Coordinates of C-alpha atoms and ligand atoms in Angstrom, one line a residue:
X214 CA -24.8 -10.3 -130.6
X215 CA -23.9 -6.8 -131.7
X216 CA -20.3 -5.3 -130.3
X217 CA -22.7 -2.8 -127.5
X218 CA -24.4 -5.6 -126.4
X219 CA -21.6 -7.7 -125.3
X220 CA -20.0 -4.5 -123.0
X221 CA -23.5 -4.2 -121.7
X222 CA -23.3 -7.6 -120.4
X223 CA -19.6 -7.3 -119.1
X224 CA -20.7 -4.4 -117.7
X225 CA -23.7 -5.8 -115.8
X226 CA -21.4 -9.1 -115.2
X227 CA -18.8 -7.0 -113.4
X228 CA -21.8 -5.1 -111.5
X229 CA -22.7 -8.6 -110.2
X230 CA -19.4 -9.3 -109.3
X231 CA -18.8 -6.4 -107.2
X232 CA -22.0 -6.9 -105.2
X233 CA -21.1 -10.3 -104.4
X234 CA -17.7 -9.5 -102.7
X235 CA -19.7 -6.5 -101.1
X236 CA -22.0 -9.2 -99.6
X237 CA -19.2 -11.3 -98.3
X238 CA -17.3 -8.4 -97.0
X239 CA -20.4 -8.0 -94.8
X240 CA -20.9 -11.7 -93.6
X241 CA -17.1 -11.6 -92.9
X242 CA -17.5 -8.3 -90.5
X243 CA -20.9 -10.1 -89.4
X244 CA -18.6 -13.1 -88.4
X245 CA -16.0 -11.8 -86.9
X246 CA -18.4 -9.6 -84.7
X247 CA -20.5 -12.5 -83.4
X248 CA -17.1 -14.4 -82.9
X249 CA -15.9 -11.7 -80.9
X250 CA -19.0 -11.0 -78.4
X251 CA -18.0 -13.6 -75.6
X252 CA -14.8 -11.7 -75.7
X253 CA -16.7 -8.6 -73.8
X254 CA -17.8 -11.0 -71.1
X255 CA -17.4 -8.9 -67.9
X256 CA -18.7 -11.3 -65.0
X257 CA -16.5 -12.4 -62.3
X258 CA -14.2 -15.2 -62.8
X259 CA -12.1 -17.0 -60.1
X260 CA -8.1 -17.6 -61.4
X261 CA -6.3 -20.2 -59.1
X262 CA -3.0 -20.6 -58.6
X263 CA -0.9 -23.0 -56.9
X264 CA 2.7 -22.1 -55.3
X265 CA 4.7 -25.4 -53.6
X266 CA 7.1 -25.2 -51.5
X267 CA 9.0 -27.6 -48.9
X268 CA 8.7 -25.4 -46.4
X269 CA 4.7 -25.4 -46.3
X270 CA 3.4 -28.2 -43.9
X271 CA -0.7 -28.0 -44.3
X272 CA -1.9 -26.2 -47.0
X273 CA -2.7 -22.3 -47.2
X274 CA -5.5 -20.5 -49.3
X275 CA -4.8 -16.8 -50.1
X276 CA -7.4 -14.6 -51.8
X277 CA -6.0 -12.1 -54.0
X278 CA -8.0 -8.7 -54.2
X279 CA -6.4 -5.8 -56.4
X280 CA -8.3 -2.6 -58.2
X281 CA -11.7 -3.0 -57.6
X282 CA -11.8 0.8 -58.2
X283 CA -15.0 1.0 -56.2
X284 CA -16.8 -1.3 -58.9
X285 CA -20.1 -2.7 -58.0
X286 CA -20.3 -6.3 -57.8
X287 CA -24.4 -6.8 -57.0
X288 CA -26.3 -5.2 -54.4
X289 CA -23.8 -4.6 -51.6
X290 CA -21.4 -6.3 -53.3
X291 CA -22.7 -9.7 -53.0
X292 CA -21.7 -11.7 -55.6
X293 CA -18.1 -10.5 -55.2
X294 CA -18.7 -11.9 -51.3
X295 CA -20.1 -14.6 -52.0
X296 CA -17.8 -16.0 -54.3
X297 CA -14.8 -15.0 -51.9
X298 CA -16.9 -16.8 -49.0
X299 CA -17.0 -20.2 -51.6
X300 CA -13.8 -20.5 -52.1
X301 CA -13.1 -20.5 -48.0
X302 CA -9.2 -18.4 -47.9
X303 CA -7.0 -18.7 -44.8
X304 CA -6.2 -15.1 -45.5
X305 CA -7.4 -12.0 -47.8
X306 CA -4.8 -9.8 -49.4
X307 CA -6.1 -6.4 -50.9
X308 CA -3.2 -5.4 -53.5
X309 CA -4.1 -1.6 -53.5
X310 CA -6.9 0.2 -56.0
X311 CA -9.9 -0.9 -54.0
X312 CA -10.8 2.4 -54.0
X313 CA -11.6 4.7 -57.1
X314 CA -10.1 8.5 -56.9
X315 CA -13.4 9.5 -59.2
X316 CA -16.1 6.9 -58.7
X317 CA -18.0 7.0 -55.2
X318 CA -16.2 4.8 -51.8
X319 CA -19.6 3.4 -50.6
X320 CA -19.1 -0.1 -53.3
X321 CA -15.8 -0.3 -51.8
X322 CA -17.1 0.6 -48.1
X323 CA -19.6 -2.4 -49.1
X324 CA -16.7 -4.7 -49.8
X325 CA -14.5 -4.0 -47.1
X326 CA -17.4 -4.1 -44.3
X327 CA -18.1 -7.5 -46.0
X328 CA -15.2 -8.8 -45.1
X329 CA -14.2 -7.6 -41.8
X330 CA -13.7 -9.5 -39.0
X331 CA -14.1 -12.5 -40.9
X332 CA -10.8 -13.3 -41.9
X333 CA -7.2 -12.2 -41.4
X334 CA -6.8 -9.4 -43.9
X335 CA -4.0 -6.9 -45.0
X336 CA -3.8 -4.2 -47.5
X337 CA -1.5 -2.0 -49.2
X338 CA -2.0 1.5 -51.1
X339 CA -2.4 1.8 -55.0
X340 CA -2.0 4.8 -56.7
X341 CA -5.5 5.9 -57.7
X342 CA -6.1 5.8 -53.8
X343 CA -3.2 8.3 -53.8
X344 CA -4.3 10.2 -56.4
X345 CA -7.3 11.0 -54.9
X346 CA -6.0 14.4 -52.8
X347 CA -4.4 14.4 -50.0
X348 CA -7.7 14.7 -47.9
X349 CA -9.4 12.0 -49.8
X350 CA -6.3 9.9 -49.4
X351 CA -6.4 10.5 -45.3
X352 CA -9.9 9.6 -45.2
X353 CA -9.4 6.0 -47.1
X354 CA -6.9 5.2 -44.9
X355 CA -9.7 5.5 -42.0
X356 CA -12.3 3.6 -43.7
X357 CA -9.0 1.0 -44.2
X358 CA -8.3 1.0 -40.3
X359 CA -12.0 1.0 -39.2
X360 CA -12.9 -2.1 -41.0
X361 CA -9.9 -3.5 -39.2
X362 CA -7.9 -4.5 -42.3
X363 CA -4.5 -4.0 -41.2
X364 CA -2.1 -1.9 -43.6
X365 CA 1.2 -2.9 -44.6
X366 CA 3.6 0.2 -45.6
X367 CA 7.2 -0.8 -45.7
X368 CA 6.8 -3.9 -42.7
X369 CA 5.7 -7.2 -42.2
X370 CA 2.9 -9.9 -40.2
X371 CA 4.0 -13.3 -39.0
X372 CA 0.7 -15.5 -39.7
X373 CA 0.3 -18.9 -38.7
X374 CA -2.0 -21.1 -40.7
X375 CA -2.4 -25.1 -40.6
X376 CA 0.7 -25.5 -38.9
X377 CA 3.2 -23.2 -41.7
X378 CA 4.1 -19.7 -40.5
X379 CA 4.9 -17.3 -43.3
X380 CA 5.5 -13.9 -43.5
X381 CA 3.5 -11.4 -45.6
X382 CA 5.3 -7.9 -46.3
X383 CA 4.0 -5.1 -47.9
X384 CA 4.9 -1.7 -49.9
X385 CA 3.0 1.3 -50.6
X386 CA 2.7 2.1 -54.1
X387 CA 5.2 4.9 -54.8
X388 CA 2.8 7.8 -55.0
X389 CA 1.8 7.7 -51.4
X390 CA 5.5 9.6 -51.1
X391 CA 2.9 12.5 -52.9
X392 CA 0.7 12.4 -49.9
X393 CA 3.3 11.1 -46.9
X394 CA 7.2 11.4 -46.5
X395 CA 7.7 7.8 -47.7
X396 CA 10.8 6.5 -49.5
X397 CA 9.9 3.2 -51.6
X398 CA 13.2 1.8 -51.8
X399 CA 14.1 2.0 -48.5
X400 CA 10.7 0.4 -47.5
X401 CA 10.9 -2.9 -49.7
X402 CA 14.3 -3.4 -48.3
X403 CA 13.0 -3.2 -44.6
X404 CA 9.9 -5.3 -45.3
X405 CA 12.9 -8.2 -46.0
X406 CA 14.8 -6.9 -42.7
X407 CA 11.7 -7.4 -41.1
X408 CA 11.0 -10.9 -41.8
X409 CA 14.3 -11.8 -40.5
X410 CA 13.9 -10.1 -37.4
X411 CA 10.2 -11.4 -36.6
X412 CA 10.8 -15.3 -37.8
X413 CA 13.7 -16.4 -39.2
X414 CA 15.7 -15.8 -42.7
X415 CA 14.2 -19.2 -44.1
X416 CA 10.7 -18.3 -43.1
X417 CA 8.5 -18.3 -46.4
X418 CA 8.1 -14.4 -47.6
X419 CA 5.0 -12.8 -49.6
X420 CA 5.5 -9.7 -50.5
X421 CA 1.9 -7.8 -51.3
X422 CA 2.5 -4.8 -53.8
X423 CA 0.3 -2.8 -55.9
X424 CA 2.9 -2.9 -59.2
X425 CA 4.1 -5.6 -61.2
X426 CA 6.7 -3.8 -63.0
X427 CA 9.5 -3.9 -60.6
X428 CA 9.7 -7.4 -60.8
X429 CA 13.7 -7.5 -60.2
X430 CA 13.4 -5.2 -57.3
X431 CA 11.6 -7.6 -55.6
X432 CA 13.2 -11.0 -56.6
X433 CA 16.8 -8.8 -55.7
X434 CA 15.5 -9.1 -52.0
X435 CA 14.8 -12.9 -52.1
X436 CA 10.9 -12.7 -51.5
X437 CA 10.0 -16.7 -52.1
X438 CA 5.8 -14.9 -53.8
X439 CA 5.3 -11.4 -54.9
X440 CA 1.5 -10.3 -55.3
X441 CA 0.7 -7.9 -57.8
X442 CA -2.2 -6.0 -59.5
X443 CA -2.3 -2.4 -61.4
X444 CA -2.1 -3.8 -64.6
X445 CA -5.9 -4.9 -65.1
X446 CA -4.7 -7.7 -67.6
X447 CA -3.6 -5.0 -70.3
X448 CA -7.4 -4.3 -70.6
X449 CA -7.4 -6.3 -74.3
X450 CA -6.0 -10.1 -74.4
X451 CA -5.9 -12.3 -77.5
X452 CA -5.9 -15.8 -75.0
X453 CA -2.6 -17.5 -76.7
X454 CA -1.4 -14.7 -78.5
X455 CA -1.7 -11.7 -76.9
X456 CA -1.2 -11.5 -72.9
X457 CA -2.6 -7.8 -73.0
X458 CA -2.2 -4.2 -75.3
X459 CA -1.4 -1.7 -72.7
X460 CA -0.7 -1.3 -68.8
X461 CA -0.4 1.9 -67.0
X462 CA 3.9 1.9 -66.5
X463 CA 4.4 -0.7 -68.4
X464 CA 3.4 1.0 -71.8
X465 CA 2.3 -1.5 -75.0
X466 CA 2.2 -5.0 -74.8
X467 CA 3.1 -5.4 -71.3
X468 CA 5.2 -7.9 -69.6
X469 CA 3.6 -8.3 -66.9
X470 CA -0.1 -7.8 -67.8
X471 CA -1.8 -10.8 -65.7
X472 CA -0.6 -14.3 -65.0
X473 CA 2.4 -16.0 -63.5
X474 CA 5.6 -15.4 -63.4
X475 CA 9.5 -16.6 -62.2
X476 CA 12.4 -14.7 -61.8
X477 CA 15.7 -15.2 -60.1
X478 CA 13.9 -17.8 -57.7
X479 CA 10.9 -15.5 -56.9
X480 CA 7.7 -16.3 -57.9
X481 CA 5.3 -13.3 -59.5
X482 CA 1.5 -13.6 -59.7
X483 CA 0.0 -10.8 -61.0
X484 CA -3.9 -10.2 -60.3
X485 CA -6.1 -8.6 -63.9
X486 CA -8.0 -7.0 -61.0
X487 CA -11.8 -6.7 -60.7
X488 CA -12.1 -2.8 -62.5
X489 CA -15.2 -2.7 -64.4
X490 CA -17.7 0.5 -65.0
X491 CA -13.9 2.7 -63.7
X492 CA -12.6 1.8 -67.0
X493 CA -13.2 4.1 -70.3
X494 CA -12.8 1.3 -72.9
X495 CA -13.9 -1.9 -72.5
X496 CA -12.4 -5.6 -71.0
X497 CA -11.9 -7.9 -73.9
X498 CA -11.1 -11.5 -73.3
X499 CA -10.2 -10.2 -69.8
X500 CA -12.9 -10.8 -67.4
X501 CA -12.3 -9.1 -63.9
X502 CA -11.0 -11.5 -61.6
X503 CA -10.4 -13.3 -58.0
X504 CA -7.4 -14.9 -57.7
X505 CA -6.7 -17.7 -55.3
X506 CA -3.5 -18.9 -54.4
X507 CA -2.9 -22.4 -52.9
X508 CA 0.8 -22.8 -50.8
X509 CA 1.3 -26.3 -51.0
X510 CA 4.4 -28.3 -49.9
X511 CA 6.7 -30.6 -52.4
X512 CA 5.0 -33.2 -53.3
X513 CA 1.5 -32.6 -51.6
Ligands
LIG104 FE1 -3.3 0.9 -60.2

């Protein structure tokens, strides 16, 4: 075999080599992009949760309800009824975003008229329904009160269920001071005042709020659950490594993206909300979600 010869063939052998790790480049990328399709699963999932607590007699089912953002959930909102209607809840709690400043009302109107009258339901603001103009803003508030849902801004509701009565208090977010002469602070201390006045300073206190983030704000004022959305899980989870990339306030790798939490005695669950089609980039390993909480007493 002459000198040229041989080169040809180390040439041609490194050609081959080449194309193999081309070809297995591919199947990697192939792979990891077939792995990573049930990841942009978008249906409805149900999260449950269960808070005890001595001071609950008979049980208590709360459904959780944060940033729809208008999103359609079937025709009229069915499926999103349907599966709230399954899982039977004592009470509904709507933590603010179920309406979209850009997207049309009527899915929301849907939802909302699904639900009236049916259970005992109370809502507080978010801040796309702020952002929405002052007009639009005025106008949600009316579809709020005319499906008799009732609004908590800075007070509380006593409600007895199965024998336990608990409080539930609610905030506005802080950008309905944009649209009316609120002050936030002053209104999560009175929801607290509140409870003591209506029941009694042991009585078991919810606080419903649109934001997460002020997590020591709320635990400072001794609420025993604080309910939560806005974050929408951090849009992109990593299930066991990464709770969530980025949440509106709460920048990268958020705290408090989606899940449950403790501090300083309060309890934190924080709702990845049910935005869908509002969204510019996609859920990933996030699918939107109801979240049912069980109040249970020790050692039920
Ligand atoms: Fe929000």
């Amino acid at each position: 075999m002459d000198k040229q010869q041989i080169t040809d063939d180390k040439t041609q052998q490194n050609k081959e080599k080449r194309k193999t790790r081309r070809r297995r480049f591919r199947l990697v990328i192939l792979v990891l992009f077939v792995l990573s399709l049930p990841g942009y699963y978008c249906g409805l999932t149900v999260r449950n949760y269960e808070v005890r607590d001595a001071r609950i007699q008979g049980s208590i089912r709360i459904a959780l309800v944060t940033d729809l953002h208008s999103c359609k959930y079937g025709e009229d909102q069915r499926k999103l009824l349907r599966a709230i209607e399954e899982q039977k809840p004592d009470v509904i709690l709507l933590g603010g975003d179920v309406i979209d400043d850009v997207l049309p009302t009527g899915p929301a109107e849907a939802f909302l008229s699904g639900i009236s009258g049916k259970y005992p339901i109370y809502y507080v603001t978010g801040n796309h329904e702020c952002w929405s103009g002052k007009e639009n803003y005025l106008s949600s508030m009316k579809i709020i009160e005319k499906y008799e849902i009732k609004r908590l801004a800075g007070d509380c509701d006593i409600v007895s269920v199965n024998g336990t009565t608990i409080a539930i208090g609610g905030i506005d977010d802080p950008y309905a001071a944009m649209v009316e002469s609120v002050i936030w602070s002053k209104e999560l201390s009175d929801v607290k005042k509140e409870v003591q006045e209506k029941a009694s300073a042991d009585t078991f206190a919810v606080l419903l709020s649109h934001r997460p983030e002020a997590i020591e704000a709320y635990a400072k004022q001794g609420f025993d659950l604080v309910l939560a959305g806005h974050a929408h899980g951090g849009q992109w989870r990593i299930p066991g490594l990464i709770n969530g990339m980025f949440a509106p306030d709460q920048g990268l790798f958020p705290k408090y993206a989606g899940g449950r939490y403790e501090k300083d005695g309060t309890t934190m669950i924080v709702s990845r909300g049910l935005a869908r089609e509002s969204t510019i980039l996609p859920r990933f390993y996030n699918p939107p979600e109801l979240v049912i909480i069980d109040l249970v007493g020790e050692g039920k």
